[in-house]
Amino acid sequence: MRGQSEGQQSMFACVRLEEMIPSDHLLRRIERAIDFSFIDRLTEPLYSGLGRPSVPPQVLVRMMMIGYLYGLTSERRLCQEVHLNLAYRWFCGLSLEDKVPDHSTFSKNRHGRFAGTTLFREMFYEVVRQAQERGLVGGRHLTVDATTVQADASLESLEPILVALSPQQYVEKLDEQNPVAAPTTTETDSDGSPPASPKLSNDTHRSDTDPDARLLAKRFQRTQLAYSDNVLMDNAQRVIVDVEVTEPNLHVEGQVAGEMIERSRLRLSLDPQTLGGDTAYGYGAAVRRLWEAGVTPHAPAPTQGQWNAQGIFGKDHFTYDRPHDELICPAGKRLHKRTVHTRNRQTEYAARLTDCRDCPLKAQCTRARYRVAHRHWDQDYLDRAQAARQTAGYRLSQRCRKRVEHLFAEAKEQMGLRRARRRGWANVTEQCLLTALAQNLKRIVAALAKLPPAAATADRRALVAFWGWTHARDGHGLPTASSECRS
């Protein structure tokens, strides 16, 4: 007999949300693994003891975590999903009768109670500490990398940076100082066409929509306004231990890596020994900053110059005479200091014309009349980094380094990090911190699922031993890919 729906719903139902949520649901596994009492402890100083009761901070923060875990980039939609989804209600501590907070509550707290505080960074560190207590963070071998986050602003919002003098006043001042050399201004080019539009640059233009965003031009990509999300990852279980948002600049990213290393020591009591990275962290200033931070940089060397490609002696063929501040060429001749390049942090040395004229090695040294060579101001640190590239630890760090790309792919494809949700450095920092926090929640849950039942209740020392290095070897006598990244 075919069944038929009566089409009339019962007026009352007796259900328990606790029984409706599957035991293997992600939110239930997170609830079992993480102690969220730190939310109340961190937010308590931000609330007054008087007045009407506010929306519990546990509800707000847990709703935000749901948004990042499931890629809900709109807070209006987040409120709708929490209203409809039983698992979301259960995780936020809301019953079927409780009203879901309005989306404007997030904005009021973000621009009011939470503004100017380090609340989200402190919550991020609390989750990392819980991962440490469970033995999931080794802290000795780390990886650093950065990814771009497109700003919530278009190139049409760019405006020239205002200076003390207007363009006309500046031209008139130049005419007064140098009337002969000052060119006459015309409204058209020599061929009668309109003058070319001024070149966009971070030094000359700022976005009126998001003044903190910076121009980014990558090869084979369109110019855009963006931020840089710098991530410091522990190699053991891919737990993110620090996050910093900067402008999308390779030199800035290389410098901020040392700051994150020092901050991880101060805030998390880590003892990092090596740091893996790509070529952006192999330049002089970045390498020096990492050595000064007390870690061994494991980053590939930058691309060699054109002379090496043409069979010409490279800078490694020259010996530096520190007392005399001179370079000695392979033929034993001395190159004397000629110019200092402050921008590139290099000193230029040149040989005498008479020394190069009859030199038997000139064909292998230079195509010019005499040889010119450069030495970086941080060459001593670069030499130490080059020696570290010959070790087995460097090869392991480079293998583990690629795992951070998985985190970036997850953050952009599943958690909405491809584009900034809001504008301003503080809002983008909040987004990057909460994205990393949500990723750490998933890493902790996934790691605990692999533990045996006995180890799941053991102390931290036993867990560290469980996640220690194994004795598996590959054909090169090195740890295999499954064990090499566990410090």
PDB file of C-alpha atoms in Angstrom, residues 200-349:
ATOM      1  CA  LEU A 200      50.559  53.622 -11.082  1.00  0.00           C
ATOM      2  CA  SER A 201      52.831  53.087  -8.095  1.00  0.00           C
ATOM      3  CA  ASN A 202      52.527  52.622  -4.350  1.00  0.00           C
ATOM      4  CA  ASP A 203      54.696  55.732  -3.965  1.00  0.00           C
ATOM      5  CA  THR A 204      52.326  57.935  -5.944  1.00  0.00           C
ATOM      6  CA  HIS A 205      48.814  56.476  -5.529  1.00  0.00           C
ATOM      7  CA  ARG A 206      46.574  55.175  -2.747  1.00  0.00           C
ATOM      8  CA  SER A 207      43.155  53.578  -2.806  1.00  0.00           C
ATOM      9  CA  ASP A 208      40.396  55.819  -1.547  1.00  0.00           C
ATOM     10  CA  THR A 209      38.324  52.730  -0.699  1.00  0.00           C
ATOM     11  CA  ASP A 210      41.034  50.825   1.201  1.00  0.00           C
ATOM     12  CA  PRO A 211      44.087  53.031   1.909  1.00  0.00           C
ATOM     13  CA  ASP A 212      45.948  50.136   3.582  1.00  0.00           C
ATOM     14  CA  ALA A 213      45.927  47.982   0.436  1.00  0.00           C
ATOM     15  CA  ARG A 214      48.933  48.044  -1.875  1.00  0.00           C
ATOM     16  CA  LEU A 215      49.392  47.508  -5.597  1.00  0.00           C
ATOM     17  CA  LEU A 216      50.621  44.074  -6.636  1.00  0.00           C
ATOM     18  CA  ALA A 217      51.853  43.244 -10.136  1.00  0.00           C
ATOM     19  CA  LYS A 218      52.762  39.614 -10.806  1.00  0.00           C
ATOM     20  CA  ARG A 219      53.949  38.100 -14.019  1.00  0.00           C
ATOM     21  CA  PHE A 220      51.102  36.793 -16.206  1.00  0.00           C
ATOM     22  CA  GLN A 221      48.564  38.306 -13.768  1.00  0.00           C
ATOM     23  CA  ARG A 222      46.602  41.519 -13.742  1.00  0.00           C
ATOM     24  CA  THR A 223      47.653  44.300 -11.393  1.00  0.00           C
ATOM     25  CA  GLN A 224      45.491  44.367  -8.292  1.00  0.00           C
ATOM     26  CA  LEU A 225      45.250  45.780  -4.789  1.00  0.00           C
ATOM     27  CA  ALA A 226      46.195  43.143  -2.250  1.00  0.00           C
ATOM     28  CA  TYR A 227      47.621  42.179   1.126  1.00  0.00           C
ATOM     29  CA  SER A 228      50.140  39.481   2.026  1.00  0.00           C
ATOM     30  CA  ASP A 229      49.237  36.771   4.547  1.00  0.00           C
ATOM     31  CA  ASN A 230      52.477  35.514   6.131  1.00  0.00           C
ATOM     32  CA  VAL A 231      52.182  32.121   7.848  1.00  0.00           C
ATOM     33  CA  LEU A 232      54.603  30.298  10.147  1.00  0.00           C
ATOM     34  CA  MET A 233      53.859  26.560  10.143  1.00  0.00           C
ATOM     35  CA  ASP A 234      55.193  23.797  12.369  1.00  0.00           C
ATOM     36  CA  ASN A 235      56.297  20.858  10.251  1.00  0.00           C
ATOM     37  CA  ALA A 236      55.050  18.133  12.606  1.00  0.00           C
ATOM     38  CA  GLN A 237      51.294  18.334  11.982  1.00  0.00           C
ATOM     39  CA  ARG A 238      51.015  21.489   9.839  1.00  0.00           C
ATOM     40  CA  VAL A 239      49.810  23.539  12.790  1.00  0.00           C
ATOM     41  CA  ILE A 240      50.080  27.280  12.114  1.00  0.00           C
ATOM     42  CA  VAL A 241      51.941  28.911  15.005  1.00  0.00           C
ATOM     43  CA  ASP A 242      51.940  32.547  13.854  1.00  0.00           C
ATOM     44  CA  VAL A 243      50.312  34.874  11.314  1.00  0.00           C
ATOM     45  CA  GLU A 244      51.233  38.359  10.159  1.00  0.00           C
ATOM     46  CA  VAL A 245      49.624  40.553   7.490  1.00  0.00           C
ATOM     47  CA  THR A 246      51.922  42.842   5.504  1.00  0.00           C
ATOM     48  CA  GLU A 247      52.030  44.567   2.152  1.00  0.00           C
ATOM     49  CA  PRO A 248      52.688  42.249  -0.813  1.00  0.00           C
ATOM     50  CA  ASN A 249      56.423  42.883  -1.006  1.00  0.00           C
ATOM     51  CA  LEU A 250      59.065  40.138  -1.112  1.00  0.00           C
ATOM     52  CA  HIS A 251      61.557  42.168   0.912  1.00  0.00           C
ATOM     53  CA  VAL A 252      58.989  42.887   3.635  1.00  0.00           C
ATOM     54  CA  GLU A 253      57.937  39.224   3.736  1.00  0.00           C
ATOM     55  CA  GLY A 254      61.546  38.165   4.208  1.00  0.00           C
ATOM     56  CA  GLN A 255      62.007  40.578   7.100  1.00  0.00           C
ATOM     57  CA  VAL A 256      58.778  39.681   8.896  1.00  0.00           C
ATOM     58  CA  ALA A 257      59.787  36.006   9.061  1.00  0.00           C
ATOM     59  CA  GLY A 258      62.390  36.848  11.707  1.00  0.00           C
ATOM     60  CA  GLU A 259      59.811  38.791  13.701  1.00  0.00           C
ATOM     61  CA  MET A 260      57.430  35.821  13.732  1.00  0.00           C
ATOM     62  CA  ILE A 261      60.258  33.527  14.872  1.00  0.00           C
ATOM     63  CA  GLU A 262      61.058  35.781  17.822  1.00  0.00           C
ATOM     64  CA  ARG A 263      57.379  36.166  18.668  1.00  0.00           C
ATOM     65  CA  SER A 264      56.896  32.375  18.665  1.00  0.00           C
ATOM     66  CA  ARG A 265      59.651  32.109  21.256  1.00  0.00           C
ATOM     67  CA  LEU A 266      58.111  34.815  23.409  1.00  0.00           C
ATOM     68  CA  ARG A 267      54.441  33.840  23.174  1.00  0.00           C
ATOM     69  CA  LEU A 268      54.628  30.060  22.743  1.00  0.00           C
ATOM     70  CA  SER A 269      58.033  29.204  24.276  1.00  0.00           C
ATOM     71  CA  LEU A 270      59.108  27.452  21.080  1.00  0.00           C
ATOM     72  CA  ASP A 271      62.740  26.678  20.320  1.00  0.00           C
ATOM     73  CA  PRO A 272      62.979  26.789  16.490  1.00  0.00           C
ATOM     74  CA  GLN A 273      66.216  25.559  14.970  1.00  0.00           C
ATOM     75  CA  THR A 274      65.522  25.582  11.216  1.00  0.00           C
ATOM     76  CA  LEU A 275      63.165  27.512   8.969  1.00  0.00           C
ATOM     77  CA  GLY A 276      62.237  26.362   5.483  1.00  0.00           C
ATOM     78  CA  GLY A 277      61.179  28.812   2.800  1.00  0.00           C
ATOM     79  CA  ASP A 278      61.264  29.600  -0.905  1.00  0.00           C
ATOM     80  CA  THR A 279      63.613  31.937  -2.763  1.00  0.00           C
ATOM     81  CA  ALA A 280      61.887  34.993  -1.261  1.00  0.00           C
ATOM     82  CA  TYR A 281      63.705  34.146   1.994  1.00  0.00           C
ATOM     83  CA  GLY A 282      67.092  33.476   0.364  1.00  0.00           C
ATOM     84  CA  TYR A 283      68.098  37.105  -0.221  1.00  0.00           C
ATOM     85  CA  GLY A 284      70.686  38.912   1.865  1.00  0.00           C
ATOM     86  CA  ALA A 285      68.496  40.979   4.187  1.00  0.00           C
ATOM     87  CA  ALA A 286      66.094  38.093   4.830  1.00  0.00           C
ATOM     88  CA  VAL A 287      68.901  35.592   5.478  1.00  0.00           C
ATOM     89  CA  ARG A 288      70.611  37.976   7.869  1.00  0.00           C
ATOM     90  CA  ARG A 289      67.356  38.600   9.752  1.00  0.00           C
ATOM     91  CA  LEU A 290      66.808  34.863  10.198  1.00  0.00           C
ATOM     92  CA  TRP A 291      70.365  34.223  11.395  1.00  0.00           C
ATOM     93  CA  GLU A 292      69.989  37.065  13.876  1.00  0.00           C
ATOM     94  CA  ALA A 293      66.732  35.475  15.056  1.00  0.00           C
ATOM     95  CA  GLY A 294      68.684  32.339  15.929  1.00  0.00           C
ATOM     96  CA  VAL A 295      67.461  29.929  13.235  1.00  0.00           C
ATOM     97  CA  THR A 296      69.161  28.284  10.290  1.00  0.00           C
ATOM     98  CA  PRO A 297      67.491  29.436   7.049  1.00  0.00           C
ATOM     99  CA  HIS A 298      66.731  26.623   4.615  1.00  0.00           C
ATOM    100  CA  ALA A 299      65.837  28.643   1.519  1.00  0.00           C
ATOM    101  CA  PRO A 300      66.999  28.216  -2.090  1.00  0.00           C
ATOM    102  CA  ALA A 301      69.518  30.701  -3.419  1.00  0.00           C
ATOM    103  CA  PRO A 302      68.204  33.429  -5.727  1.00  0.00           C
ATOM    104  CA  THR A 303      68.655  32.997  -9.456  1.00  0.00           C
ATOM    105  CA  GLN A 304      72.269  33.389 -10.534  1.00  0.00           C
ATOM    106  CA  GLY A 305      73.293  36.370 -12.618  1.00  0.00           C
ATOM    107  CA  GLN A 306      73.711  36.430 -16.368  1.00  0.00           C
ATOM    108  CA  TRP A 307      77.501  36.056 -16.156  1.00  0.00           C
ATOM    109  CA  ASN A 308      77.252  32.560 -14.730  1.00  0.00           C
ATOM    110  CA  ALA A 309      74.963  31.551 -17.588  1.00  0.00           C
ATOM    111  CA  GLN A 310      77.546  32.721 -20.114  1.00  0.00           C
ATOM    112  CA  GLY A 311      80.448  30.824 -18.570  1.00  0.00           C
ATOM    113  CA  ILE A 312      81.902  33.898 -16.857  1.00  0.00           C
ATOM    114  CA  PHE A 313      83.484  33.680 -13.414  1.00  0.00           C
ATOM    115  CA  GLY A 314      80.849  34.299 -10.771  1.00  0.00           C
ATOM    116  CA  LYS A 315      81.282  36.103  -7.494  1.00  0.00           C
ATOM    117  CA  ASP A 316      82.106  32.826  -5.760  1.00  0.00           C
ATOM    118  CA  HIS A 317      85.399  32.748  -7.698  1.00  0.00           C
ATOM    119  CA  PHE A 318      86.562  35.935  -5.959  1.00  0.00           C
ATOM    120  CA  THR A 319      88.128  36.070  -2.500  1.00  0.00           C
ATOM    121  CA  TYR A 320      87.304  38.898  -0.142  1.00  0.00           C
ATOM    122  CA  ASP A 321      90.184  40.612   1.676  1.00  0.00           C
ATOM    123  CA  ARG A 322      88.446  42.024   4.729  1.00  0.00           C
ATOM    124  CA  PRO A 323      91.324  44.108   6.197  1.00  0.00           C
ATOM    125  CA  HIS A 324      91.823  45.973   2.899  1.00  0.00           C
ATOM    126  CA  ASP A 325      88.173  45.798   1.743  1.00  0.00           C
ATOM    127  CA  GLU A 326      89.167  44.420  -1.651  1.00  0.00           C
ATOM    128  CA  LEU A 327      88.334  41.461  -3.867  1.00  0.00           C
ATOM    129  CA  ILE A 328      90.982  39.129  -5.260  1.00  0.00           C
ATOM    130  CA  CYS A 329      90.262  37.614  -8.675  1.00  0.00           C
ATOM    131  CA  PRO A 330      91.205  34.042  -9.742  1.00  0.00           C
ATOM    132  CA  ALA A 331      94.398  35.451 -11.314  1.00  0.00           C
ATOM    133  CA  GLY A 332      95.477  37.005  -8.021  1.00  0.00           C
ATOM    134  CA  LYS A 333      94.780  40.622  -9.028  1.00  0.00           C
ATOM    135  CA  ARG A 334      93.002  43.005  -6.677  1.00  0.00           C
ATOM    136  CA  LEU A 335      89.706  44.746  -7.350  1.00  0.00           C
ATOM    137  CA  HIS A 336      89.406  48.038  -5.473  1.00  0.00           C
ATOM    138  CA  LYS A 337      86.265  49.558  -4.007  1.00  0.00           C
ATOM    139  CA  ARG A 338      84.567  51.938  -6.426  1.00  0.00           C
ATOM    140  CA  THR A 339      80.864  52.477  -5.664  1.00  0.00           C
ATOM    141  CA  VAL A 340      78.369  51.709  -2.906  1.00  0.00           C
ATOM    142  CA  HIS A 341      74.810  50.745  -3.922  1.00  0.00           C
ATOM    143  CA  THR A 342      72.640  51.483  -0.901  1.00  0.00           C
ATOM    144  CA  ARG A 343      69.415  50.303  -2.500  1.00  0.00           C
ATOM    145  CA  ASN A 344      70.803  46.859  -3.351  1.00  0.00           C
ATOM    146  CA  ARG A 345      73.036  46.711  -0.252  1.00  0.00           C
ATOM    147  CA  GLN A 346      76.096  45.967  -2.376  1.00  0.00           C
ATOM    148  CA  THR A 347      79.585  47.346  -2.820  1.00  0.00           C
ATOM    149  CA  GLU A 348      81.067  47.561  -6.309  1.00  0.00           C
ATOM    150  CA  TYR A 349      84.703  46.672  -6.931  1.00  0.00           C
TER     151      TYR A 349
END
